[in-house]
Amino acid sequence: MGESARPSTTEPARPTVEALIRHRLGEALGGVRGSLETTTPMLAFVIVWAATKDRTLSLGAAAAVTVVLALARLVQRQTLQFVLTSVLATALAAFFALRTGQAEDAFLPGILTSLAYLVASVVSVLVRWPLVGLMLGAVDQDAVAEGDWFRWRRNPAAVAVCTRLTLVLVGVYVIRVGVMGPLYLADHVAGLTITKVVLGWPLWAGAVAVMGAMLLKGSTPIDPDDELVHPSDLEQRPASSGE
């Protein structure tokens, strides 16, 4: 008589801090597409303005690109978050460029924004309120629903991981300010246009890849009963064969 089939059993997966953070931040970071949507309309404005100095054509080019990006999102029934962000970025760029008549001034808001994020990121690390941790709290739906956005801070391991991830962002903003700042001071429109692209989605994609590798490599254990763990995080897996 053959052996009877043993029923398969499952046990909850043991979550890690890195896995939880990777899952929470996956949508928030936007990826390459979000970065492109944020910068492309502004670049369309700058290129047309530098070539023609025609306000109507420049704004029209930016608007046309924005509409195309928005329609693509609507057709796919996806969020317009990054497209709407581009509207604000383009409006600020257009305001500065049209006010002074200099195409390079369109890049000033972005440089100042990167500088502000650089300072904020460094300060957040020094005071142990890392910027990535604040992002984590904002996208933790359970925490937001309960009005407890900062529950991640009660887990020292989560704070440590978020601090390391925030240092990657510090590097991104150092590169952007360090490269684009001198180009702006030199009135180098062509250089600014090229670096805006290179230091936009490619740099951001690289930073996301580095953070992803850090989160995949890390295996900091977390108690399944920790308040950071959602029921959906406890995926079922086959139990190890044994007795």
Coordinates of C-alpha atoms in Angstrom, one line a residue:
M1 CA 0.0 0.0 0.0
G2 CA 1.5 3.4 -1.0
E3 CA 2.1 6.1 1.4
S4 CA -0.9 8.4 1.9
A5 CA -0.4 11.9 0.6
R6 CA 0.4 14.3 3.5
P7 CA -1.7 17.4 3.4
S8 CA 0.3 20.5 2.6
T9 CA 0.5 23.0 5.4
T10 CA 1.4 26.7 5.3
E11 CA 2.8 29.1 7.8
P12 CA 3.0 32.8 7.8
A13 CA 6.0 34.3 6.1
R14 CA 8.4 36.1 8.5
P15 CA 8.3 39.8 7.3
T16 CA 11.4 42.0 7.3
V17 CA 11.7 45.7 7.8
E18 CA 13.2 46.1 4.3
A19 CA 10.4 44.1 2.7
L20 CA 7.7 46.2 4.4
I21 CA 9.4 49.5 3.4
R22 CA 9.9 48.2 -0.2
H23 CA 6.2 47.3 -0.5
R24 CA 5.0 50.6 1.0
L25 CA 7.2 52.9 -1.1
G26 CA 6.8 51.1 -4.4
E27 CA 4.0 53.3 -5.7
A28 CA 5.1 56.5 -3.9
L29 CA 8.5 56.9 -5.7
G30 CA 6.9 57.2 -9.1
G31 CA 9.7 55.5 -11.0
V32 CA 10.9 56.5 -14.4
R33 CA 7.5 57.4 -15.9
G34 CA 6.6 59.7 -13.0
S35 CA 9.9 61.5 -13.4
L36 CA 9.4 61.9 -17.1
E37 CA 5.9 63.2 -16.6
T38 CA 7.2 65.8 -14.1
T39 CA 9.9 67.2 -16.3
T40 CA 8.9 66.8 -19.9
P41 CA 6.4 69.7 -20.2
M42 CA 8.9 72.1 -18.6
L43 CA 11.6 71.0 -21.0
A44 CA 9.2 71.5 -23.9
F45 CA 8.6 75.1 -22.8
V46 CA 12.4 75.8 -22.3
I47 CA 13.4 74.4 -25.7
V48 CA 10.7 76.3 -27.6
W49 CA 11.3 79.5 -25.7
A50 CA 15.1 79.4 -26.2
A51 CA 14.5 78.9 -29.9
T52 CA 11.7 81.3 -30.6
K53 CA 11.2 83.7 -27.6
D54 CA 7.5 83.3 -28.5
R55 CA 5.4 83.1 -25.3
T56 CA 2.4 81.5 -27.0
L57 CA 4.3 78.8 -28.8
S58 CA 6.3 78.0 -25.7
L59 CA 3.3 77.7 -23.4
G60 CA 1.4 75.8 -26.2
A61 CA 4.2 73.3 -26.5
A62 CA 4.2 72.6 -22.8
A63 CA 0.4 72.4 -22.7
A64 CA 0.3 70.0 -25.6
V65 CA 2.8 67.6 -23.9
T66 CA 0.9 67.8 -20.6
V67 CA -2.4 67.0 -22.4
V68 CA -0.8 63.9 -24.1
L69 CA 0.6 62.7 -20.8
A70 CA -2.7 63.2 -19.0
L71 CA -4.7 61.4 -21.7
A72 CA -2.3 58.4 -21.6
R73 CA -2.9 58.2 -17.8
L74 CA -6.7 58.5 -18.2
V75 CA -6.9 55.9 -20.9
Q76 CA -5.0 53.5 -18.6
R77 CA -7.1 54.7 -15.6
Q78 CA -4.0 55.6 -13.6
T79 CA -3.2 58.5 -11.3
L80 CA -2.6 62.0 -12.7
Q81 CA -0.4 62.8 -9.7
F82 CA 2.9 63.3 -11.6
V83 CA 1.2 65.0 -14.6
L84 CA -0.4 67.5 -12.2
T85 CA 3.0 68.1 -10.5
S86 CA 4.4 69.0 -13.9
V87 CA 1.8 71.7 -14.3
L88 CA 3.2 73.5 -11.2
A89 CA 6.8 72.9 -12.2
T90 CA 6.1 74.3 -15.7
A91 CA 4.2 77.3 -14.4
L92 CA 7.1 78.3 -12.1
A93 CA 9.6 77.8 -14.9
A94 CA 7.5 79.9 -17.3
F95 CA 7.1 82.6 -14.7
F96 CA 10.8 83.0 -14.1
A97 CA 11.7 82.8 -17.8
L98 CA 9.0 85.1 -19.1
R99 CA 9.7 87.6 -16.3
T100 CA 13.4 88.0 -17.1
G101 CA 13.4 87.0 -20.8
Q102 CA 16.2 84.5 -20.1
A103 CA 15.7 80.8 -20.9
E104 CA 18.2 79.7 -18.2
D105 CA 15.9 81.3 -15.5
A106 CA 13.4 78.6 -16.2
F107 CA 15.7 76.2 -14.4
L108 CA 16.1 78.3 -11.3
P109 CA 13.0 76.9 -9.5
G110 CA 14.2 73.3 -10.0
I111 CA 17.7 74.1 -8.7
L112 CA 16.3 75.9 -5.7
T113 CA 13.9 73.1 -5.0
S114 CA 16.7 70.5 -5.2
L115 CA 18.7 72.7 -2.8
A116 CA 15.8 72.9 -0.4
Y117 CA 15.3 69.1 -0.5
L118 CA 19.1 68.7 0.0
V119 CA 19.0 70.8 3.2
A120 CA 15.8 69.1 4.4
S121 CA 17.2 65.6 3.8
V122 CA 20.4 66.3 5.7
V123 CA 18.5 67.9 8.6
S124 CA 16.0 65.0 8.7
V125 CA 18.9 62.5 9.0
L126 CA 20.6 64.6 11.7
V127 CA 17.5 64.8 13.9
R128 CA 16.6 61.1 13.2
W129 CA 13.4 62.0 11.3
P130 CA 14.6 60.7 7.9
L131 CA 12.7 62.0 4.9
V132 CA 12.1 58.5 3.6
G133 CA 10.5 57.6 6.9
L134 CA 8.1 60.5 6.5
M135 CA 7.2 59.2 3.1
L136 CA 6.7 55.8 4.6
G137 CA 4.2 57.2 7.1
A138 CA 2.3 59.1 4.4
V139 CA 1.8 55.9 2.3
D140 CA 1.0 53.6 5.2
Q141 CA -2.8 53.6 4.7
D142 CA -3.5 51.9 8.0
A143 CA -1.4 54.5 9.9
V144 CA -3.0 57.4 8.0
A145 CA -6.5 56.0 8.7
E146 CA -5.8 55.9 12.4
G147 CA -4.1 59.3 12.4
D148 CA -0.8 57.7 13.5
W149 CA 1.5 58.8 10.6
F150 CA 4.6 58.4 12.8
R151 CA 4.3 54.9 14.1
W152 CA 7.3 53.9 12.0
R153 CA 9.4 56.0 14.4
R154 CA 8.6 53.6 17.2
N155 CA 10.6 50.9 15.5
P156 CA 14.3 51.7 15.7
A157 CA 15.2 49.3 12.9
A158 CA 12.7 51.1 10.6
V159 CA 14.3 54.4 11.5
A160 CA 17.8 53.0 10.7
V161 CA 16.8 51.6 7.3
C162 CA 14.9 54.8 6.4
T163 CA 18.0 56.8 7.4
R164 CA 20.2 54.9 5.0
L165 CA 17.7 55.3 2.2
T166 CA 17.5 59.0 2.8
L167 CA 21.3 59.3 2.4
V168 CA 20.8 58.0 -1.2
L169 CA 18.4 61.0 -1.7
V170 CA 21.1 63.3 -0.3
G171 CA 23.5 62.1 -2.9
V172 CA 20.9 62.8 -5.7
Y173 CA 20.4 66.4 -4.6
V174 CA 24.1 67.0 -4.1
I175 CA 24.7 65.9 -7.7
R176 CA 21.8 68.0 -9.1
V177 CA 22.8 71.2 -7.3
G178 CA 26.5 70.6 -7.7
V179 CA 26.1 70.2 -11.5
M180 CA 23.2 72.5 -12.4
G181 CA 24.2 75.4 -10.1
P182 CA 27.4 76.3 -11.8
L183 CA 25.8 75.8 -15.3
Y184 CA 23.0 78.3 -14.3
L185 CA 25.6 80.8 -13.0
A186 CA 27.4 80.5 -16.3
D187 CA 24.1 81.1 -18.3
H188 CA 24.7 77.7 -20.1
V189 CA 21.2 77.0 -21.5
A190 CA 22.2 74.0 -23.6
G191 CA 24.1 72.4 -20.7
L192 CA 21.2 73.0 -18.4
T193 CA 18.8 71.4 -20.8
I194 CA 20.9 68.3 -21.2
T195 CA 21.7 67.9 -17.5
K196 CA 18.0 68.4 -16.7
V197 CA 17.3 65.3 -18.7
V198 CA 20.3 63.3 -17.5
L199 CA 19.9 64.3 -13.9
G200 CA 16.1 63.8 -14.1
W201 CA 14.8 60.3 -14.7
P202 CA 18.1 58.5 -15.3
L203 CA 19.6 59.7 -12.0
W204 CA 16.3 59.1 -10.2
A205 CA 16.1 55.6 -11.7
G206 CA 19.6 54.9 -10.5
A207 CA 18.8 56.1 -7.0
V208 CA 15.7 53.9 -7.0
A209 CA 17.7 51.0 -8.1
V210 CA 20.3 51.6 -5.4
M211 CA 17.5 51.8 -2.7
G212 CA 15.9 48.7 -4.2
A213 CA 19.1 46.8 -3.9
M214 CA 19.6 47.9 -0.3
L215 CA 16.1 46.8 0.5
L216 CA 16.5 43.4 -1.3
K217 CA 19.9 42.8 0.4
G218 CA 18.7 43.7 3.9
S219 CA 17.0 41.2 6.1
T220 CA 16.3 43.0 9.4
P221 CA 13.7 40.9 11.2
I222 CA 10.5 42.4 12.6
D223 CA 8.0 40.9 14.9
P224 CA 4.8 39.8 13.0
D225 CA 2.8 41.4 15.8
D226 CA 4.6 44.8 15.3
E227 CA 2.2 47.6 14.5
L228 CA 4.0 48.3 11.2
V229 CA 3.0 44.9 9.9
H230 CA -0.4 44.6 8.0
P231 CA -2.2 41.3 7.7
S232 CA -1.5 41.5 3.9
D233 CA 2.2 41.4 4.7
L234 CA 1.9 38.0 6.2
E235 CA 1.8 36.0 2.9
Q236 CA 1.4 32.3 3.2
R237 CA 4.3 30.1 2.3
P238 CA 4.8 26.3 2.4
A239 CA 5.9 25.1 5.8
S240 CA 9.3 23.4 5.9
S241 CA 9.2 19.7 5.8
G242 CA 9.9 18.1 9.1
E243 CA 8.2 16.1 11.7

